[in-house]
Amino acid sequence: MHFDQRTQAALRAVGLSMDEIQTASEHAVTATRETAAEITAFFEADTVYSEMDRAHSSGGIQEHSVEYVDCYTHAADIRGYLRFDSWGVPIEGGRVLDDGSVELALGPTVHDRVRFVDDPEQL
């Protein structure tokens, strides 16, 4: 089940049955898988853009040549690895925003949430 013991207890305290909690958990897991699939599809583009701070960069809009993204899910968590042409970074906690951009928490070397777009005009 996706929910930890405290969350399950809180949901029972507001009147949800274990079957309802299980159903909610299944919906959360399904939504997570769908988001991971959307993130993967977004990064199938050859090039994406961001305003990521990068070492040895003058700032502003960054262009990234995408090699691949590898997303996996565990319950409501999205994790994986994003590989650009010359470097890569662990990812987690991704979401697709209403404007079609993707926001990811990038791990070591970046340590920040970064929004990616497929058109630099969106930044």
Short mmCIF file of N, CA, C and O in Angstrom, two decimals:
data_model
loop_
_atom_site.label_atom_id
_atom_site.label_comp_id
_atom_site.label_asym_id
_atom_site.label_seq_id
_atom_site.Cartn_x
_atom_site.Cartn_y
_atom_site.Cartn_z
N MET A 1 0.84 -1.18 0.00
CA MET A 1 0.00 0.00 0.00
C MET A 1 0.88 1.24 0.00
O MET A 1 1.92 1.28 0.64
N HIS A 2 0.45 2.25 -0.71
CA HIS A 2 1.20 3.49 -0.85
C HIS A 2 1.27 4.28 0.46
O HIS A 2 2.31 4.84 0.78
N PHE A 3 0.21 4.33 1.24
CA PHE A 3 0.16 5.19 2.42
C PHE A 3 0.91 4.57 3.59
O PHE A 3 0.77 3.39 3.87
N ASP A 4 1.66 5.41 4.31
CA ASP A 4 2.33 4.93 5.51
C ASP A 4 1.30 4.72 6.63
O ASP A 4 0.14 5.10 6.48
N GLN A 5 1.75 4.16 7.73
CA GLN A 5 0.83 3.81 8.82
C GLN A 5 0.10 5.02 9.40
O GLN A 5 -1.09 4.96 9.69
N ARG A 6 0.80 6.16 9.57
CA ARG A 6 0.15 7.37 10.11
C ARG A 6 -0.92 7.88 9.17
O ARG A 6 -1.99 8.27 9.59
N THR A 7 -0.62 7.87 7.87
CA THR A 7 -1.60 8.36 6.90
C THR A 7 -2.81 7.43 6.86
O THR A 7 -3.95 7.89 6.82
N GLN A 8 -2.57 6.13 6.91
CA GLN A 8 -3.69 5.18 6.95
C GLN A 8 -4.55 5.43 8.17
O GLN A 8 -5.80 5.43 8.08
N ALA A 9 -3.93 5.64 9.33
CA ALA A 9 -4.68 5.91 10.56
C ALA A 9 -5.49 7.19 10.43
O ALA A 9 -6.66 7.25 10.85
N ALA A 10 -4.92 8.22 9.83
CA ALA A 10 -5.63 9.49 9.64
C ALA A 10 -6.81 9.31 8.70
O ALA A 10 -7.90 9.85 8.93
N LEU A 11 -6.62 8.53 7.64
CA LEU A 11 -7.72 8.29 6.70
C LEU A 11 -8.84 7.48 7.35
O LEU A 11 -10.02 7.75 7.11
N ARG A 12 -8.48 6.53 8.18
CA ARG A 12 -9.51 5.78 8.92
C ARG A 12 -10.22 6.69 9.91
O ARG A 12 -11.43 6.59 10.09
N ALA A 13 -9.48 7.63 10.52
CA ALA A 13 -10.07 8.55 11.51
C ALA A 13 -11.11 9.47 10.87
O ALA A 13 -12.05 9.89 11.55
N VAL A 14 -10.99 9.76 9.59
CA VAL A 14 -11.98 10.60 8.92
C VAL A 14 -13.07 9.77 8.26
O VAL A 14 -13.91 10.31 7.54
N GLY A 15 -13.03 8.46 8.50
CA GLY A 15 -14.14 7.63 8.07
C GLY A 15 -13.94 6.74 6.87
O GLY A 15 -14.88 6.09 6.43
N LEU A 16 -12.75 6.69 6.31
CA LEU A 16 -12.54 5.81 5.17
C LEU A 16 -12.32 4.37 5.65
O LEU A 16 -11.65 4.14 6.65
N SER A 17 -12.89 3.45 4.91
CA SER A 17 -12.68 2.03 5.21
C SER A 17 -11.34 1.60 4.63
O SER A 17 -10.75 2.30 3.79
N MET A 18 -10.85 0.45 5.02
CA MET A 18 -9.60 -0.06 4.46
C MET A 18 -9.73 -0.29 2.95
O MET A 18 -8.77 -0.07 2.21
N ASP A 19 -10.90 -0.71 2.50
CA ASP A 19 -11.10 -0.89 1.06
C ASP A 19 -10.99 0.45 0.32
O ASP A 19 -10.40 0.53 -0.76
N GLU A 20 -11.57 1.50 0.91
CA GLU A 20 -11.48 2.83 0.29
C GLU A 20 -10.04 3.35 0.30
O GLU A 20 -9.59 3.96 -0.68
N ILE A 21 -9.33 3.09 1.38
CA ILE A 21 -7.92 3.50 1.45
C ILE A 21 -7.11 2.76 0.40
O ILE A 21 -6.26 3.34 -0.28
N GLN A 22 -7.36 1.47 0.25
CA GLN A 22 -6.66 0.68 -0.76
C GLN A 22 -6.96 1.20 -2.16
O GLN A 22 -6.05 1.31 -3.00
N THR A 23 -8.21 1.56 -2.42
CA THR A 23 -8.58 2.11 -3.73
C THR A 23 -7.86 3.43 -3.98
O THR A 23 -7.33 3.66 -5.07
N ALA A 24 -7.82 4.29 -2.96
CA ALA A 24 -7.11 5.57 -3.09
C ALA A 24 -5.63 5.33 -3.37
O ALA A 24 -5.01 6.01 -4.20
N SER A 25 -5.05 4.37 -2.69
CA SER A 25 -3.64 4.03 -2.89
C SER A 25 -3.40 3.58 -4.32
O SER A 25 -2.42 3.99 -4.95
N GLU A 26 -4.28 2.75 -4.84
CA GLU A 26 -4.14 2.28 -6.22
C GLU A 26 -4.24 3.43 -7.21
O GLU A 26 -3.52 3.46 -8.22
N HIS A 27 -5.12 4.40 -6.93
CA HIS A 27 -5.23 5.58 -7.80
C HIS A 27 -3.93 6.39 -7.78
O HIS A 27 -3.48 6.88 -8.82
N ALA A 28 -3.33 6.54 -6.59
CA ALA A 28 -2.07 7.28 -6.48
C ALA A 28 -0.96 6.60 -7.27
O ALA A 28 -0.18 7.26 -7.98
N VAL A 29 -0.88 5.29 -7.18
CA VAL A 29 0.15 4.53 -7.90
C VAL A 29 -0.06 4.65 -9.41
O VAL A 29 0.89 4.87 -10.17
N THR A 30 -1.30 4.56 -9.85
CA THR A 30 -1.61 4.69 -11.28
C THR A 30 -1.24 6.08 -11.78
O THR A 30 -0.63 6.23 -12.85
N ALA A 31 -1.59 7.11 -11.03
CA ALA A 31 -1.26 8.48 -11.43
C ALA A 31 0.25 8.68 -11.51
O ALA A 31 0.75 9.36 -12.42
N THR A 32 0.99 8.07 -10.60
CA THR A 32 2.45 8.17 -10.62
C THR A 32 3.01 7.52 -11.87
O THR A 32 3.89 8.08 -12.55
N ARG A 33 2.52 6.35 -12.22
CA ARG A 33 2.99 5.68 -13.44
C ARG A 33 2.67 6.50 -14.68
O ARG A 33 3.49 6.59 -15.61
N GLU A 34 1.49 7.11 -14.71
CA GLU A 34 1.11 7.94 -15.86
C GLU A 34 2.02 9.15 -15.98
O GLU A 34 2.45 9.52 -17.08
N THR A 35 2.34 9.78 -14.84
CA THR A 35 3.24 10.93 -14.86
C THR A 35 4.63 10.52 -15.34
O THR A 35 5.24 11.23 -16.14
N ALA A 36 5.13 9.39 -14.88
CA ALA A 36 6.44 8.91 -15.33
C ALA A 36 6.44 8.68 -16.85
O ALA A 36 7.42 9.02 -17.53
N ALA A 37 5.36 8.16 -17.37
CA ALA A 37 5.25 7.95 -18.82
C ALA A 37 5.24 9.28 -19.56
O ALA A 37 5.87 9.42 -20.63
N GLU A 38 4.54 10.29 -19.02
CA GLU A 38 4.51 11.61 -19.64
C GLU A 38 5.90 12.26 -19.62
O GLU A 38 6.31 12.89 -20.60
N ILE A 39 6.62 12.10 -18.52
CA ILE A 39 7.98 12.65 -18.42
C ILE A 39 8.88 11.98 -19.45
O ILE A 39 9.64 12.64 -20.16
N THR A 40 8.78 10.67 -19.54
CA THR A 40 9.58 9.93 -20.52
C THR A 40 9.28 10.41 -21.93
O THR A 40 10.19 10.65 -22.73
N ALA A 41 8.01 10.58 -22.26
CA ALA A 41 7.62 11.05 -23.59
C ALA A 41 8.16 12.46 -23.85
O ALA A 41 8.63 12.76 -24.96
N PHE A 42 8.11 13.32 -22.85
CA PHE A 42 8.62 14.69 -23.01
C PHE A 42 10.09 14.68 -23.39
O PHE A 42 10.53 15.41 -24.28
N PHE A 43 10.88 13.84 -22.72
CA PHE A 43 12.32 13.81 -22.97
C PHE A 43 12.71 12.96 -24.17
O PHE A 43 13.90 12.78 -24.44
N GLU A 44 11.74 12.49 -24.94
CA GLU A 44 12.05 11.84 -26.21
C GLU A 44 12.43 12.87 -27.27
O GLU A 44 12.95 12.51 -28.32
N ALA A 45 12.21 14.15 -26.96
CA ALA A 45 12.65 15.21 -27.86
C ALA A 45 14.17 15.23 -27.91
O ALA A 45 14.84 14.85 -26.95
N ASP A 46 14.72 15.65 -29.03
CA ASP A 46 16.17 15.71 -29.16
C ASP A 46 16.78 16.82 -28.30
O ASP A 46 17.90 16.71 -27.83
N THR A 47 16.02 17.91 -28.12
CA THR A 47 16.53 19.07 -27.41
C THR A 47 15.46 19.62 -26.48
O THR A 47 14.29 19.70 -26.86
N VAL A 48 15.87 19.98 -25.26
CA VAL A 48 15.00 20.67 -24.32
C VAL A 48 15.76 21.87 -23.78
O VAL A 48 16.98 21.99 -23.98
N TYR A 49 15.05 22.77 -23.10
CA TYR A 49 15.64 24.01 -22.62
C TYR A 49 15.29 24.20 -21.14
O TYR A 49 14.25 23.73 -20.68
N SER A 50 16.18 24.90 -20.44
CA SER A 50 15.93 25.21 -19.04
C SER A 50 16.67 26.50 -18.67
O SER A 50 17.45 27.02 -19.47
N GLU A 51 16.44 26.97 -17.46
CA GLU A 51 17.21 28.09 -16.91
C GLU A 51 18.11 27.59 -15.79
O GLU A 51 18.41 28.31 -14.85
N MET A 52 18.55 26.35 -15.91
CA MET A 52 19.39 25.71 -14.91
C MET A 52 20.72 26.45 -14.77
O MET A 52 21.32 26.86 -15.76
N ASP A 53 21.15 26.63 -13.51
CA ASP A 53 22.48 27.16 -13.26
C ASP A 53 23.48 26.05 -13.53
O ASP A 53 23.36 24.96 -12.97
N ARG A 54 24.44 26.30 -14.39
CA ARG A 54 25.47 25.30 -14.71
C ARG A 54 26.84 25.92 -14.54
O ARG A 54 27.05 27.09 -14.86
N ALA A 55 27.75 25.11 -14.06
CA ALA A 55 29.13 25.57 -13.94
C ALA A 55 29.65 25.94 -15.33
O ALA A 55 29.28 25.33 -16.33
N HIS A 56 30.49 26.95 -15.38
CA HIS A 56 31.12 27.39 -16.64
C HIS A 56 30.07 27.85 -17.66
O HIS A 56 30.23 27.66 -18.84
N SER A 57 28.99 28.44 -17.15
CA SER A 57 27.93 28.92 -18.04
C SER A 57 27.64 30.37 -17.69
O SER A 57 27.76 30.78 -16.53
N SER A 58 27.22 31.14 -18.66
CA SER A 58 26.90 32.54 -18.42
C SER A 58 25.48 32.73 -17.89
O SER A 58 25.04 33.84 -17.68
N GLY A 59 24.75 31.64 -17.66
CA GLY A 59 23.38 31.75 -17.16
C GLY A 59 22.41 31.89 -18.31
O GLY A 59 22.74 31.67 -19.47
N GLY A 60 21.18 32.26 -17.99
CA GLY A 60 20.17 32.40 -19.02
C GLY A 60 19.61 31.06 -19.45
O GLY A 60 19.64 30.08 -18.72
N ILE A 61 19.12 31.01 -20.66
CA ILE A 61 18.49 29.79 -21.18
C ILE A 61 19.57 28.79 -21.59
O ILE A 61 20.49 29.12 -22.34
N GLN A 62 19.43 27.57 -21.10
CA GLN A 62 20.35 26.49 -21.42
C GLN A 62 19.70 25.54 -22.41
O GLN A 62 18.53 25.20 -22.25
N GLU A 63 20.43 25.13 -23.41
CA GLU A 63 19.96 24.13 -24.37
C GLU A 63 20.60 22.80 -24.01
O GLU A 63 21.80 22.73 -23.79
N HIS A 64 19.77 21.75 -23.94
CA HIS A 64 20.25 20.43 -23.56
C HIS A 64 19.92 19.42 -24.66
O HIS A 64 18.76 19.28 -25.04
N SER A 65 20.93 18.72 -25.15
CA SER A 65 20.71 17.63 -26.09
C SER A 65 20.43 16.37 -25.27
O SER A 65 21.29 15.92 -24.51
N VAL A 66 19.25 15.80 -25.43
CA VAL A 66 18.82 14.66 -24.62
C VAL A 66 19.29 13.35 -25.25
O VAL A 66 19.04 13.10 -26.42
N GLU A 67 19.97 12.54 -24.45
CA GLU A 67 20.33 11.19 -24.88
C GLU A 67 19.21 10.23 -24.48
O GLU A 67 18.74 9.46 -25.29
N TYR A 68 18.81 10.28 -23.20
CA TYR A 68 17.71 9.43 -22.72
C TYR A 68 17.28 9.84 -21.32
O TYR A 68 18.00 10.55 -20.62
N VAL A 69 16.11 9.40 -20.97
CA VAL A 69 15.64 9.49 -19.58
C VAL A 69 15.17 8.10 -19.20
O VAL A 69 14.56 7.39 -20.00
N ASP A 70 15.50 7.70 -17.99
CA ASP A 70 15.10 6.40 -17.47
C ASP A 70 14.33 6.65 -16.18
O ASP A 70 14.93 7.00 -15.16
N CYS A 71 13.00 6.55 -16.24
CA CYS A 71 12.16 6.77 -15.06
C CYS A 71 11.65 5.44 -14.54
O CYS A 71 11.28 4.56 -15.32
N TYR A 72 11.62 5.32 -13.24
CA TYR A 72 10.95 4.18 -12.62
C TYR A 72 10.12 4.69 -11.45
O TYR A 72 10.34 5.80 -10.95
N THR A 73 9.14 3.92 -11.08
CA THR A 73 8.24 4.34 -10.00
C THR A 73 8.27 3.32 -8.88
O THR A 73 8.52 2.13 -9.10
N HIS A 74 8.01 3.81 -7.70
CA HIS A 74 7.79 2.96 -6.53
C HIS A 74 6.71 3.66 -5.72
O HIS A 74 6.94 4.73 -5.16
N ALA A 75 5.52 3.05 -5.72
CA ALA A 75 4.35 3.67 -5.08
C ALA A 75 4.15 5.06 -5.70
O ALA A 75 3.92 5.15 -6.88
N ALA A 76 4.26 6.13 -4.90
CA ALA A 76 4.03 7.48 -5.42
C ALA A 76 5.33 8.20 -5.75
O ALA A 76 5.32 9.40 -6.00
N ASP A 77 6.45 7.50 -5.74
CA ASP A 77 7.75 8.11 -6.02
C ASP A 77 8.15 7.87 -7.47
O ASP A 77 7.98 6.79 -8.01
N ILE A 78 8.71 8.93 -8.07
CA ILE A 78 9.31 8.82 -9.40
C ILE A 78 10.79 9.10 -9.23
O ILE A 78 11.18 10.12 -8.64
N ARG A 79 11.59 8.20 -9.74
CA ARG A 79 13.04 8.37 -9.70
C ARG A 79 13.62 7.91 -11.02
O ARG A 79 12.94 7.26 -11.80
N GLY A 80 14.87 8.21 -11.24
CA GLY A 80 15.51 7.75 -12.46
C GLY A 80 16.77 8.50 -12.76
O GLY A 80 17.43 9.04 -11.86
N TYR A 81 17.08 8.57 -14.05
CA TYR A 81 18.32 9.21 -14.49
C TYR A 81 18.05 9.90 -15.82
O TYR A 81 17.41 9.34 -16.71
N LEU A 82 18.54 11.13 -15.93
CA LEU A 82 18.40 11.91 -17.15
C LEU A 82 19.80 12.12 -17.72
O LEU A 82 20.69 12.64 -17.05
N ARG A 83 19.98 11.67 -18.96
CA ARG A 83 21.30 11.76 -19.60
C ARG A 83 21.24 12.74 -20.77
O ARG A 83 20.40 12.60 -21.67
N PHE A 84 22.11 13.75 -20.69
CA PHE A 84 22.27 14.68 -21.79
C PHE A 84 23.48 14.25 -22.62
O PHE A 84 24.05 13.19 -22.38
N ASP A 85 23.88 15.05 -23.59
CA ASP A 85 24.97 14.65 -24.48
C ASP A 85 26.29 14.41 -23.75
O ASP A 85 27.02 13.48 -24.10
N SER A 86 26.62 15.20 -22.76
CA SER A 86 27.94 15.05 -22.12
C SER A 86 27.89 14.86 -20.61
O SER A 86 28.93 14.81 -19.96
N TRP A 87 26.72 14.78 -20.04
CA TRP A 87 26.60 14.60 -18.60
C TRP A 87 25.21 14.08 -18.26
O TRP A 87 24.30 14.10 -19.09
N GLY A 88 25.05 13.62 -17.05
CA GLY A 88 23.76 13.11 -16.61
C GLY A 88 23.55 13.39 -15.14
O GLY A 88 24.48 13.80 -14.43
N VAL A 89 22.33 13.17 -14.68
CA VAL A 89 22.00 13.50 -13.30
C VAL A 89 20.84 12.62 -12.82
O VAL A 89 19.91 12.34 -13.58
N PRO A 90 20.88 12.17 -11.56
CA PRO A 90 19.72 11.47 -11.00
C PRO A 90 18.53 12.42 -10.90
O PRO A 90 18.70 13.62 -10.65
N ILE A 91 17.34 11.88 -11.07
CA ILE A 91 16.12 12.69 -10.98
C ILE A 91 15.16 12.05 -9.99
O ILE A 91 15.22 10.86 -9.71
N GLU A 92 14.27 12.89 -9.46
CA GLU A 92 13.17 12.38 -8.66
C GLU A 92 12.09 13.44 -8.56
O GLU A 92 12.30 14.61 -8.86
N GLY A 93 10.92 13.00 -8.16
CA GLY A 93 9.83 13.93 -7.89
C GLY A 93 9.35 14.74 -9.07
O GLY A 93 9.02 15.91 -8.92
N GLY A 94 9.31 14.18 -10.24
CA GLY A 94 8.91 14.92 -11.42
C GLY A 94 7.42 15.16 -11.50
O GLY A 94 6.62 14.43 -10.94
N ARG A 95 7.09 16.22 -12.22
CA ARG A 95 5.69 16.51 -12.51
C ARG A 95 5.59 17.25 -13.83
O ARG A 95 6.50 17.95 -14.24
N VAL A 96 4.46 17.04 -14.50
CA VAL A 96 4.17 17.74 -15.75
C VAL A 96 3.25 18.90 -15.39
O VAL A 96 2.20 18.71 -14.77
N LEU A 97 3.65 20.10 -15.76
CA LEU A 97 2.88 21.30 -15.43
C LEU A 97 1.81 21.56 -16.49
O LEU A 97 1.86 21.01 -17.58
N ASP A 98 0.86 22.40 -16.14
CA ASP A 98 -0.27 22.68 -17.04
C ASP A 98 0.16 23.23 -18.39
O ASP A 98 -0.54 23.03 -19.39
N ASP A 99 1.29 23.92 -18.44
CA ASP A 99 1.74 24.49 -19.72
C ASP A 99 2.52 23.50 -20.57
O ASP A 99 3.06 23.86 -21.61
N GLY A 100 2.62 22.24 -20.11
CA GLY A 100 3.33 21.21 -20.87
C GLY A 100 4.80 21.08 -20.52
O GLY A 100 5.47 20.18 -21.00
N SER A 101 5.30 21.97 -19.68
CA SER A 101 6.69 21.86 -19.25
C SER A 101 6.80 20.76 -18.19
O SER A 101 5.80 20.29 -17.64
N VAL A 102 8.03 20.36 -17.91
CA VAL A 102 8.29 19.31 -16.93
C VAL A 102 9.22 19.86 -15.87
O VAL A 102 10.23 20.51 -16.19
N GLU A 103 8.88 19.62 -14.61
CA GLU A 103 9.72 20.04 -13.49
C GLU A 103 10.26 18.80 -12.81
O GLU A 103 9.50 17.89 -12.48
N LEU A 104 11.57 18.77 -12.60
CA LEU A 104 12.23 17.64 -11.95
C LEU A 104 13.12 18.13 -10.82
O LEU A 104 13.71 19.22 -10.91
N ALA A 105 13.24 17.33 -9.79
CA ALA A 105 14.27 17.56 -8.78
C ALA A 105 15.50 16.81 -9.27
O ALA A 105 15.45 15.59 -9.48
N LEU A 106 16.58 17.56 -9.50
CA LEU A 106 17.82 16.96 -9.98
C LEU A 106 18.76 16.74 -8.81
O LEU A 106 18.87 17.59 -7.93
N GLY A 107 19.44 15.63 -8.83
CA GLY A 107 20.30 15.23 -7.74
C GLY A 107 21.68 15.85 -7.78
O GLY A 107 21.86 16.97 -8.28
N PRO A 108 22.67 15.10 -7.27
CA PRO A 108 24.03 15.61 -7.14
C PRO A 108 24.55 16.23 -8.43
O PRO A 108 24.26 15.77 -9.52
N THR A 109 25.29 17.26 -8.26
CA THR A 109 25.88 18.19 -9.21
C THR A 109 24.95 19.36 -9.48
O THR A 109 25.41 20.44 -9.79
N VAL A 110 23.64 19.18 -9.34
CA VAL A 110 22.70 20.28 -9.55
C VAL A 110 21.99 20.62 -8.24
O VAL A 110 21.91 21.78 -7.85
N HIS A 111 21.42 19.65 -7.58
CA HIS A 111 20.70 19.84 -6.31
C HIS A 111 19.67 20.97 -6.38
O HIS A 111 19.71 21.91 -5.59
N ASP A 112 18.75 20.86 -7.32
CA ASP A 112 17.74 21.91 -7.47
C ASP A 112 16.56 21.35 -8.24
O ASP A 112 16.66 20.34 -8.91
N ARG A 113 15.41 22.03 -8.12
CA ARG A 113 14.26 21.73 -8.97
C ARG A 113 14.43 22.55 -10.23
O ARG A 113 14.70 23.75 -10.17
N VAL A 114 14.28 21.90 -11.38
CA VAL A 114 14.50 22.56 -12.66
C VAL A 114 13.31 22.31 -13.56
O VAL A 114 12.82 21.19 -13.65
N ARG A 115 12.87 23.37 -14.22
CA ARG A 115 11.78 23.27 -15.18
C ARG A 115 12.37 23.18 -16.58
O ARG A 115 13.23 23.98 -16.96
N PHE A 116 11.89 22.19 -17.35
CA PHE A 116 12.33 21.99 -18.73
C PHE A 116 11.17 22.28 -19.67
O PHE A 116 10.02 21.95 -19.37
N VAL A 117 11.48 22.87 -20.81
CA VAL A 117 10.49 23.18 -21.84
C VAL A 117 11.02 22.69 -23.18
O VAL A 117 12.23 22.48 -23.35
N ASP A 118 10.12 22.55 -24.14
CA ASP A 118 10.56 22.14 -25.48
C ASP A 118 10.69 23.34 -26.43
O ASP A 118 11.11 23.19 -27.57
N ASP A 119 10.32 24.52 -25.95
CA ASP A 119 10.42 25.74 -26.73
C ASP A 119 11.03 26.83 -25.83
O ASP A 119 10.43 27.17 -24.80
N PRO A 120 12.18 27.38 -26.18
CA PRO A 120 12.82 28.35 -25.30
C PRO A 120 11.98 29.59 -25.04
O PRO A 120 12.18 30.29 -24.04
N GLU A 121 11.00 29.86 -25.89
CA GLU A 121 10.12 31.01 -25.69
C GLU A 121 9.24 30.84 -24.44
O GLU A 121 8.69 31.81 -23.94
N GLN A 122 9.10 29.60 -23.95
CA GLN A 122 8.29 29.35 -22.76
C GLN A 122 8.98 29.82 -21.48
O GLN A 122 8.35 29.87 -20.44
N LEU A 123 10.28 30.08 -21.54
CA LEU A 123 11.03 30.46 -20.34
C LEU A 123 11.02 31.94 -20.10
O LEU A 123 11.06 32.77 -20.86
#
